mmCIF file of C-alpha atoms in Angstrom:
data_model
loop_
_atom_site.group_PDB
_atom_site.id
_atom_site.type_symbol
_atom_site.label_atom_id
_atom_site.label_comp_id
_atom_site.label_asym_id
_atom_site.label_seq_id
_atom_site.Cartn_x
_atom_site.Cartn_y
_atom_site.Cartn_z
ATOM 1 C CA UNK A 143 126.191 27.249 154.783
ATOM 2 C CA UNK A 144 124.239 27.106 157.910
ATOM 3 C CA UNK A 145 122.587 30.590 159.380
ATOM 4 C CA UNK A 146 124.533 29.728 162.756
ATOM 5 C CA UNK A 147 127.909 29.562 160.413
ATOM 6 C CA UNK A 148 126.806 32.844 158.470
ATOM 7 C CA UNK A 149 125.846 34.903 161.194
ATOM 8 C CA UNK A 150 129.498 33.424 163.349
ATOM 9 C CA UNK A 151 131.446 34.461 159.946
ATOM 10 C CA UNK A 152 129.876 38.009 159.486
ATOM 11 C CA UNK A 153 130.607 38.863 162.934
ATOM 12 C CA UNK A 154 133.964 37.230 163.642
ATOM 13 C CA UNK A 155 135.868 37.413 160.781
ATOM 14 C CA UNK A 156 136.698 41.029 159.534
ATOM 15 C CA UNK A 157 135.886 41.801 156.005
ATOM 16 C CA UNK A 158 133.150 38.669 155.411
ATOM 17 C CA UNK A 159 130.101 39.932 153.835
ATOM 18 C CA UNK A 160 127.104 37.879 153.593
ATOM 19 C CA UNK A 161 125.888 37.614 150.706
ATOM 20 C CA UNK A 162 121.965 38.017 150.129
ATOM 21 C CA UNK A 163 119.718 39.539 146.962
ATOM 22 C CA UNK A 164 119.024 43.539 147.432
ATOM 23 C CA UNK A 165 117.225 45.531 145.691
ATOM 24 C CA UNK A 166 116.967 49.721 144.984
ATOM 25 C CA UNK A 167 115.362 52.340 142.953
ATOM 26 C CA UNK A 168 116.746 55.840 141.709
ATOM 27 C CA UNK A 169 112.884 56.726 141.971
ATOM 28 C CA UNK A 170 110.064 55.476 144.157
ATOM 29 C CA UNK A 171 107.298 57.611 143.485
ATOM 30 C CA UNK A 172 107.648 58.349 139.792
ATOM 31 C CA UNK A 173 105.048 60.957 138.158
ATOM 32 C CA UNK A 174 104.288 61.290 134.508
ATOM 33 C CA UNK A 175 101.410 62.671 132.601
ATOM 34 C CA UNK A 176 98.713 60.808 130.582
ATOM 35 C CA UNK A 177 100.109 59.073 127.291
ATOM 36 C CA UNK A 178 103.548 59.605 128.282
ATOM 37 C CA UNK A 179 105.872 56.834 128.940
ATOM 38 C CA UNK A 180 107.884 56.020 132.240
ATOM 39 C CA UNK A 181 110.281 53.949 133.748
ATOM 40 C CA UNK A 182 110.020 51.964 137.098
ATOM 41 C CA UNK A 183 113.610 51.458 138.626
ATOM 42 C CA UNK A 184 114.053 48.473 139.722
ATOM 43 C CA UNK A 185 118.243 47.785 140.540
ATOM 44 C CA UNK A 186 119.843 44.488 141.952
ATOM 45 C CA UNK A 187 122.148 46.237 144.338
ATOM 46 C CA UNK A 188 123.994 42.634 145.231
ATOM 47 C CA UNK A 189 123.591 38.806 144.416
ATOM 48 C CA UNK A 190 125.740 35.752 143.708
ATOM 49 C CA UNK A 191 122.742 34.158 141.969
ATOM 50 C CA UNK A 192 123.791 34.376 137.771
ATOM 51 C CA UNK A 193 119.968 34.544 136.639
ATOM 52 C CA UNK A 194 117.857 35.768 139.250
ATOM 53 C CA UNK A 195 114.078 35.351 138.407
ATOM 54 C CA UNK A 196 112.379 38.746 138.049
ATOM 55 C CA UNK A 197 108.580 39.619 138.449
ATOM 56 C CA UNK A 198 106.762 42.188 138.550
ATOM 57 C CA UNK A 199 102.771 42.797 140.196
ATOM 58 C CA UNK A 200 100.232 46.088 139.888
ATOM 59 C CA UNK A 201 98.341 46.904 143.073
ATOM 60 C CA UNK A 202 95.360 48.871 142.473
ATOM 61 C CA UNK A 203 92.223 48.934 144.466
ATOM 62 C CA UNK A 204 93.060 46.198 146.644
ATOM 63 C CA UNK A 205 93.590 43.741 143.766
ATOM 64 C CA UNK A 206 96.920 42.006 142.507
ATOM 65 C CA UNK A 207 97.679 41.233 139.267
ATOM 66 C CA UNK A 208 100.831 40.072 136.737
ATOM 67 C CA UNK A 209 102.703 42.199 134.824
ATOM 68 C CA UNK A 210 105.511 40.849 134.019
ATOM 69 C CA UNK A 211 105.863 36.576 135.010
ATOM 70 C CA UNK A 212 107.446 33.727 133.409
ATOM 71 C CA UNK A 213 109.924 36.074 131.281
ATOM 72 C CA UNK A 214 106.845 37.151 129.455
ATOM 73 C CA UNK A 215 104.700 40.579 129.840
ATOM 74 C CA UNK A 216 100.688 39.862 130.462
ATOM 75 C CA UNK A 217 97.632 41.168 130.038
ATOM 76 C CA UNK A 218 97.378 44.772 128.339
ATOM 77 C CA UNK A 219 101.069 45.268 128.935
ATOM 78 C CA UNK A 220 101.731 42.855 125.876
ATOM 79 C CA UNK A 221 101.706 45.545 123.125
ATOM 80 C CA UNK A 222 103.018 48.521 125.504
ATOM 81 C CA UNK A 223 105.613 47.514 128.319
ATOM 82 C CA UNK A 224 109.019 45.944 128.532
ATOM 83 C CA UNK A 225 112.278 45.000 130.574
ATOM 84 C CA UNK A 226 115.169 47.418 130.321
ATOM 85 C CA UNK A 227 118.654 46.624 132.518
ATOM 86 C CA UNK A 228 117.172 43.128 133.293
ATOM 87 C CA UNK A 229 114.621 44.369 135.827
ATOM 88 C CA UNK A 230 113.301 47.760 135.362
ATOM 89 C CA UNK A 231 109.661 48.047 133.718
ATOM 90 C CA UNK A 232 109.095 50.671 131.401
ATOM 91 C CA UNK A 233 105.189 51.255 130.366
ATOM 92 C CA UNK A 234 104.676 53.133 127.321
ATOM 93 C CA UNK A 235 101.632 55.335 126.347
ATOM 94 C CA UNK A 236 100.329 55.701 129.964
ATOM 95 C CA UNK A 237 96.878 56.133 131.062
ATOM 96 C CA UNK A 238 94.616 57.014 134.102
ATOM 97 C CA UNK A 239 94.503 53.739 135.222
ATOM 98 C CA UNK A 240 98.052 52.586 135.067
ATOM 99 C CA UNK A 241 98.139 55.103 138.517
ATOM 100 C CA UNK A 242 98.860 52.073 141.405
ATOM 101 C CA UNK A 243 101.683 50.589 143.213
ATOM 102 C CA UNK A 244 104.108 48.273 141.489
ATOM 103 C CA UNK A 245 106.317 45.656 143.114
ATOM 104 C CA UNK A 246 109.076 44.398 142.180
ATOM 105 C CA UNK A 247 110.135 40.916 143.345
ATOM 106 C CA UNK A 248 113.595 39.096 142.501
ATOM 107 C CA UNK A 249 113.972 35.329 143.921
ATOM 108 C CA UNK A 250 118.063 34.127 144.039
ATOM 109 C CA UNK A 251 118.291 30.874 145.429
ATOM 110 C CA UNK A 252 122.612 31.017 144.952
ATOM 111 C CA UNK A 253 122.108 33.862 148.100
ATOM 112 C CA UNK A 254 122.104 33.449 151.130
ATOM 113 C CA UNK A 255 118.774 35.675 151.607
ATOM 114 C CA UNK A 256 117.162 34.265 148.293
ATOM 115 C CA UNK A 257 114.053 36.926 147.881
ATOM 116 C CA UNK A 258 113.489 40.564 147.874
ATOM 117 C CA UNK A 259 110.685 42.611 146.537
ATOM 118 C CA UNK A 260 110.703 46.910 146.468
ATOM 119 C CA UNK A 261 106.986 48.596 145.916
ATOM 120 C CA UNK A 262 107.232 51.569 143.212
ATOM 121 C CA UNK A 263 104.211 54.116 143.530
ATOM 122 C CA UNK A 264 102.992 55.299 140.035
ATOM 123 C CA UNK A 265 101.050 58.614 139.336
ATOM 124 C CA UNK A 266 100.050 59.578 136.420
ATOM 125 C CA UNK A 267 98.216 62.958 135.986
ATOM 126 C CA UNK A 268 95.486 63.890 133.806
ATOM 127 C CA UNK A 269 94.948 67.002 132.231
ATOM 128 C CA UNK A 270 91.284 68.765 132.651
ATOM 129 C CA UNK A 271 88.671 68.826 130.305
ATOM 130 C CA UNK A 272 86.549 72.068 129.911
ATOM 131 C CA UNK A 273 84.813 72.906 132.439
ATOM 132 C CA UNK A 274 81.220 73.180 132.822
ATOM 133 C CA UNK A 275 80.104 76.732 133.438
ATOM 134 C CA UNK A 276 76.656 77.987 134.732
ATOM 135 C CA UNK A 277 76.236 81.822 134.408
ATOM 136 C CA UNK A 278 72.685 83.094 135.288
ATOM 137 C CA UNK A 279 71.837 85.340 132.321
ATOM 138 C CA UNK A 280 69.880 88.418 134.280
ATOM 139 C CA UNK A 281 69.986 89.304 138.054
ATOM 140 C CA UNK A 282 68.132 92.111 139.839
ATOM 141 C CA UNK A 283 70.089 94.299 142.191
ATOM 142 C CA UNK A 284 70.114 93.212 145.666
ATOM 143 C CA UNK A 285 69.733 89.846 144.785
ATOM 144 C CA UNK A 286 72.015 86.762 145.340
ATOM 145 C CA UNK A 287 73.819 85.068 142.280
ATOM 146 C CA UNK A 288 75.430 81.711 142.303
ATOM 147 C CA UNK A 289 78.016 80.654 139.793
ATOM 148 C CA UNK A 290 79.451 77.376 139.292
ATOM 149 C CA UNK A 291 82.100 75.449 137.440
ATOM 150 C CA UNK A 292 83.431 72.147 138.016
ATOM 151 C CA UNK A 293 85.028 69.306 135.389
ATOM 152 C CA UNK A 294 85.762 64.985 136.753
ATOM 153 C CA UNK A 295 88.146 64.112 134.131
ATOM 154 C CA UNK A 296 91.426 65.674 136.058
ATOM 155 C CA UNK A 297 93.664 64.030 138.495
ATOM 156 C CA UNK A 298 95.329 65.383 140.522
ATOM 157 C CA UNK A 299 91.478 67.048 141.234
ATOM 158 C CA UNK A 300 91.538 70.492 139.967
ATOM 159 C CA UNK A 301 91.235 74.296 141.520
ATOM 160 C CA UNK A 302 88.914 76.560 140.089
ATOM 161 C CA UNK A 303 89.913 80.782 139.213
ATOM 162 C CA UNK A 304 87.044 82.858 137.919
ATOM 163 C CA UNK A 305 87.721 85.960 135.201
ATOM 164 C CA UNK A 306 85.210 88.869 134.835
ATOM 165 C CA UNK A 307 86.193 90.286 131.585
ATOM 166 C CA UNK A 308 89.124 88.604 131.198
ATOM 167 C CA UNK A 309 90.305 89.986 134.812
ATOM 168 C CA UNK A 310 90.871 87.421 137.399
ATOM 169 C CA UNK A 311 88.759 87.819 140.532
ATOM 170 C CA UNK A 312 90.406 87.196 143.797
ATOM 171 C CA UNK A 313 88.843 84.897 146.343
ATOM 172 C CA UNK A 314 88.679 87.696 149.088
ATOM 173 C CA UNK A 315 86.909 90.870 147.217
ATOM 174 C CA UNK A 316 88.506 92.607 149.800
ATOM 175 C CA UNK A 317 91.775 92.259 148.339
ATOM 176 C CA UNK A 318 91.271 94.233 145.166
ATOM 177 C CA UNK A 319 90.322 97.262 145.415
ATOM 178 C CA UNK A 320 88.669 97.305 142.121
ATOM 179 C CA UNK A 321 86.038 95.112 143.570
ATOM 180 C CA UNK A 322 85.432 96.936 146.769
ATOM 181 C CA UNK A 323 82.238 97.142 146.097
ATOM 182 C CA UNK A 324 81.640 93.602 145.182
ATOM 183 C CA UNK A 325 80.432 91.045 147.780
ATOM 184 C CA UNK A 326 81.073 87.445 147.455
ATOM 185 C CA UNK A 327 82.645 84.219 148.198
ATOM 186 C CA UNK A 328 85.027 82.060 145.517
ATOM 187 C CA UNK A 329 86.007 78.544 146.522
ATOM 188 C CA UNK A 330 88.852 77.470 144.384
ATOM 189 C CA UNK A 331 87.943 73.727 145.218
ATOM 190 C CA UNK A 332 84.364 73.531 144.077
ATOM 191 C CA UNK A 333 84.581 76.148 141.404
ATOM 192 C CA UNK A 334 81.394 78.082 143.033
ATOM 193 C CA UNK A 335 81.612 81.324 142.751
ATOM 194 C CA UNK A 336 78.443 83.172 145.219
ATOM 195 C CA UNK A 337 77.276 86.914 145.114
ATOM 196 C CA UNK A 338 75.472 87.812 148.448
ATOM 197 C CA UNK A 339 74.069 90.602 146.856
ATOM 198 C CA UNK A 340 74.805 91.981 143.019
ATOM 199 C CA UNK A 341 74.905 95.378 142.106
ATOM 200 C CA UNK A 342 75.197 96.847 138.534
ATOM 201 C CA UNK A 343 78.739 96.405 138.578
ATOM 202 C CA UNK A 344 79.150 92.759 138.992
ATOM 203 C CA UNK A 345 77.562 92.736 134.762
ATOM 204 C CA UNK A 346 80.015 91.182 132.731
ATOM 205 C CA UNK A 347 81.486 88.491 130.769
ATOM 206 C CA UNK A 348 82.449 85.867 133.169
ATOM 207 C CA UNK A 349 84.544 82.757 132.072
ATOM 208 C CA UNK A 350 86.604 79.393 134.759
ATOM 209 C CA UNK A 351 89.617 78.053 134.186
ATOM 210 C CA UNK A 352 90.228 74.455 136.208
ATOM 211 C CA UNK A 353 94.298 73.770 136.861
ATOM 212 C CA UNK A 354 96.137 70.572 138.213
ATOM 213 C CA UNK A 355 99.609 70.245 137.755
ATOM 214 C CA UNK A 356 98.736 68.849 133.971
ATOM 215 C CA UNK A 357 97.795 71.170 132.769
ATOM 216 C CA UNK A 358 94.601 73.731 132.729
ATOM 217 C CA UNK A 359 91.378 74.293 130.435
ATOM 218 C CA UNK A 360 88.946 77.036 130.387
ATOM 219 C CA UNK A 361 85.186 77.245 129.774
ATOM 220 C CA UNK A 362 83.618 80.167 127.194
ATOM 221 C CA UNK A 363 82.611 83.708 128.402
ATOM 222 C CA UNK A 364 79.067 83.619 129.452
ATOM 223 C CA UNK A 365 77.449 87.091 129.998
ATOM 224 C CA UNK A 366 75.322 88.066 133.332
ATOM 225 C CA UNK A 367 73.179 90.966 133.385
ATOM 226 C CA UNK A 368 72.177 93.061 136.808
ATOM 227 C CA UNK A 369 69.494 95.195 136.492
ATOM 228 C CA UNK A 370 67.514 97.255 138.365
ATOM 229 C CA UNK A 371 63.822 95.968 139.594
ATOM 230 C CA UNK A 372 61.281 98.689 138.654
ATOM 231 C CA UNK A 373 58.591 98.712 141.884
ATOM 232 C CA UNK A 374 56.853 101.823 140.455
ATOM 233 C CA UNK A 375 56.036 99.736 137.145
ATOM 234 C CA UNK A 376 55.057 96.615 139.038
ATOM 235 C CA UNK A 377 52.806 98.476 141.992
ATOM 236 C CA UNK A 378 51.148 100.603 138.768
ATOM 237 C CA UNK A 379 50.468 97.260 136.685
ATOM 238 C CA UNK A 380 48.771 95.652 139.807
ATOM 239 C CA UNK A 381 46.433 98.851 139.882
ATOM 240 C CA UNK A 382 45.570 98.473 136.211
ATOM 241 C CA UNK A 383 44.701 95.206 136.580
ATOM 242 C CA UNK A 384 42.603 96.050 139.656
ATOM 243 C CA UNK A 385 40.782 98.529 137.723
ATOM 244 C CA UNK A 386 40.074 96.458 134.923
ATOM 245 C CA UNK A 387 38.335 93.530 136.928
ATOM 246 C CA UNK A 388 35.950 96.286 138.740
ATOM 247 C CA UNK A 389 34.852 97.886 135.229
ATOM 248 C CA UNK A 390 33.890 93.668 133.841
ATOM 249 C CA UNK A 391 32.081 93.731 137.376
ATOM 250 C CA UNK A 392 30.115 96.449 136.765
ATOM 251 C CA UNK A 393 29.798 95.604 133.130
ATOM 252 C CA UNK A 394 28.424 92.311 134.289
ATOM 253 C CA UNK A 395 26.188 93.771 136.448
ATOM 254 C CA UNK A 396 24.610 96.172 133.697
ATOM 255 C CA UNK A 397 24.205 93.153 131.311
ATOM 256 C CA UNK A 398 22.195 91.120 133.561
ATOM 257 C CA UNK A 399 20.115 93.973 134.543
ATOM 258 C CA UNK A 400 19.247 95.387 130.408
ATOM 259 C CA UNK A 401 18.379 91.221 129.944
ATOM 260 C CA UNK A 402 21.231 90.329 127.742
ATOM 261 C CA UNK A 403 21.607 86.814 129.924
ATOM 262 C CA UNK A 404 17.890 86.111 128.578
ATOM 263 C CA UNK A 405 17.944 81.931 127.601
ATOM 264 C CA UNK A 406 15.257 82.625 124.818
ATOM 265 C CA UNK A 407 14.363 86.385 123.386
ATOM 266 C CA UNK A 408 12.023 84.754 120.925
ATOM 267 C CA UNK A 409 9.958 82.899 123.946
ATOM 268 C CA UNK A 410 10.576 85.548 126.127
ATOM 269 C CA UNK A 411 11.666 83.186 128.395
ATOM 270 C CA UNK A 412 14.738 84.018 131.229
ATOM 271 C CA UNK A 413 15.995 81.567 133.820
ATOM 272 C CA UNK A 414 15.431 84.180 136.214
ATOM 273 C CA UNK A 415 11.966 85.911 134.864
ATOM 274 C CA UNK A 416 9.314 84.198 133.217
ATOM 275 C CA UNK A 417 7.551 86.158 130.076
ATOM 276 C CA UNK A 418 4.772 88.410 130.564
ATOM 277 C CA UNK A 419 1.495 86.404 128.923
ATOM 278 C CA UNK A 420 -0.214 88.876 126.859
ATOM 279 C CA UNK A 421 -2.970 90.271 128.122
ATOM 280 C CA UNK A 422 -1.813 89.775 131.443
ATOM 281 C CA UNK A 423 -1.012 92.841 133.478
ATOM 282 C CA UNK A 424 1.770 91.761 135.301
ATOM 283 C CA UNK A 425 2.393 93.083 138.724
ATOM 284 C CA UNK A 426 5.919 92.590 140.463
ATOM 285 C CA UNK A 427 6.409 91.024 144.105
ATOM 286 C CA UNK A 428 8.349 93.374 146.353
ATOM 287 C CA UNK A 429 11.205 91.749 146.524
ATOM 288 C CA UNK A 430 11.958 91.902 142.494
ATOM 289 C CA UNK A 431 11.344 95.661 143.212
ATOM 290 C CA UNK A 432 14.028 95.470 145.724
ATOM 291 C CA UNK A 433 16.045 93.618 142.879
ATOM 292 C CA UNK A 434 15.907 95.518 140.586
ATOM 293 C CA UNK A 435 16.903 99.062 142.757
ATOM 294 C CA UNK A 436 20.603 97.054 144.024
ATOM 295 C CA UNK A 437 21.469 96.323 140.630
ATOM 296 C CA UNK A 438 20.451 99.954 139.517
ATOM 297 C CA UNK A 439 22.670 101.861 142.372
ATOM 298 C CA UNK A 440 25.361 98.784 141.486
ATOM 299 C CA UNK A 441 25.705 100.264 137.702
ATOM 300 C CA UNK A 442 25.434 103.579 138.648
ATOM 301 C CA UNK A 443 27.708 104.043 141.481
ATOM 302 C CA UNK A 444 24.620 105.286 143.919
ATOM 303 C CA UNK A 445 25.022 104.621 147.211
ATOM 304 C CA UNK A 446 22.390 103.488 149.349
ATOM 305 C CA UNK A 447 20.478 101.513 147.103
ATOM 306 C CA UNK A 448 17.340 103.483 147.479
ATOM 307 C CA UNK A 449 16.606 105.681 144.388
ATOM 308 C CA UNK A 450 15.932 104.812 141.049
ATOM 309 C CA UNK A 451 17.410 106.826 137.903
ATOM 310 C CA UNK A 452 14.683 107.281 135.331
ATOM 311 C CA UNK A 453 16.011 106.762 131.633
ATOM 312 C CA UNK A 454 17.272 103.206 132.100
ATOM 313 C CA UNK A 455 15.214 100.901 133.782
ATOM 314 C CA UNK A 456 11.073 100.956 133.576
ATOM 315 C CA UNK A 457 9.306 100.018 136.816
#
């Protein structure tokens, strides 16, 4: 039958249908969750053809590849797919990666409009794995605190809730007015939970749950501490340490002056002052007088430098 004849018969005389293949599905956009099986509807809605040839192709990243050609299933749909009603595909035991469109395509040379194809959009969801909590042990008031929680395996991607022992915290602090006093920020799609500034309240046992429509899993309880910063102790440490390095200074200073930095006590011999000979009356330049006086006043807290205490040094 010519297309001029067809299209002169389905116009002009009432009741002619023309006959082509068409095809329909109770369910386009089928969802199931991992491991779970599913069935892609795929219905001949009209044909004259007796034994139409059916295939089916999986779409996924741009790529095309069998599923179901030649009356046979291929690749890793061997051992876990088959043909139910003569064209629909059931998969069994899905996973993450059967997620992709799926066409089906029916060739019937008997009709008059010999091919059509319908595309079947597969999701299938993923439950989350634990999440991945970081809780920082001790804070000091005033300070900021950043918590985070996050997990990849889930799809759809999940949203993150945080619990302070075992109470949920809402994402505006506002809104609660047992947290008046708290200040932060939540974002349920990072899973980062920020406190601009901690005060002894905020201590507790925090724990995240991560939910897509899966399913949920939660992380363990991690405890965070706020305490308070003691300035008094810290500003009274720095003066003990203070007043430890000026008491070595001045015992430094009193060592070098009694001769305990000597190289050789047997010679008599100093880097600084060579022995006395004996027999030799040794008389002192002025400026080892001078010397001697700076280092006195130095170990004995005189100011001035110009007196010498009698009792520890011998001129």
């Amino acid at each position: 039958m010519s297309c001029a004849i067809a299209s002169y018969l389905l116009f002009a005389v009432p009741g002619y249908r023309l006959l082509a293949v068409e095809l329909t599905s109770s369910n386009t956009k089928p969802v199931v969750q991992e491991f779970q099986s599913v069935e892609l509807s795929c219905i001949i809605k009209s044909t004259v053809t007796p034994d139409p040839r059916i295939e089916w192709k999986k779409i996924r990243d741009g790529e095309t590849s069998y599923v179901f050609f030649d009356n046979k299933m291929q690749g890793d749909f061997v051992t876990r797919a088959e043909i139910l009603s003569r064209t629909s595909l059931v998969i069994k035991n899905t996973t993450r990666m059967d997620t992709a469109t799926y066409r089906c395509e029916v060739a019937a040379p008997a009709d008059t409009k010999t091919i059509d194809e319908i595309n079947i959009q597969l999701t299938v969801q993923v439950k989350p794995m634990t999440p991945r909590c970081t809780v920082p042990k001790a804070v000091p008031v005033g300070k900021r605190a950043s918590l985070h929680c996050h997990e990849n395996e889930g799809y759809p991607k999940s949203t993150y809730s945080w619990y302070r022992n075992s109470e949920p915290l809402s994402p505006d602090s506002r809104s609660n007015a047992k947290l008046h006093n708290s200040s932060y920020t939540l974002n349920p799609s990072t899973g980062t939970l920020v406190f601009h500034a901690v005060h002894k309240g905020d201590t507790g046992r925090y724990s995240c749950i991560a939910t897509n429509d899966a399913g949920f899993a939660k992380c363990e309880e991690q405890e965070m501490e706020v305490y308070d910063l003691n300035i008094g102790g810290i500003i009274g440490g720095v003066l003990v340490v203070l007043a430890v390095l000026v008491l070595i200074t001045l015992g430094i200073c009193c060592a070098y002056r009694r001769g305990y930095f000597a190289n050789s006590k047997e010679s008599g011999e100093s880097y600084k002052t060579p022995a006395k000979p004996d027999g030799v009356n040794y008389i002192r330049t002025d400026d080892e007088v001078t010397n001697d006086l700076h280092l006195t006043s130095l170990c004995l807290g005189e100011e001035g430098g110009g007196q010498r205490t009698t009792g520890f040094f011998r001129t």
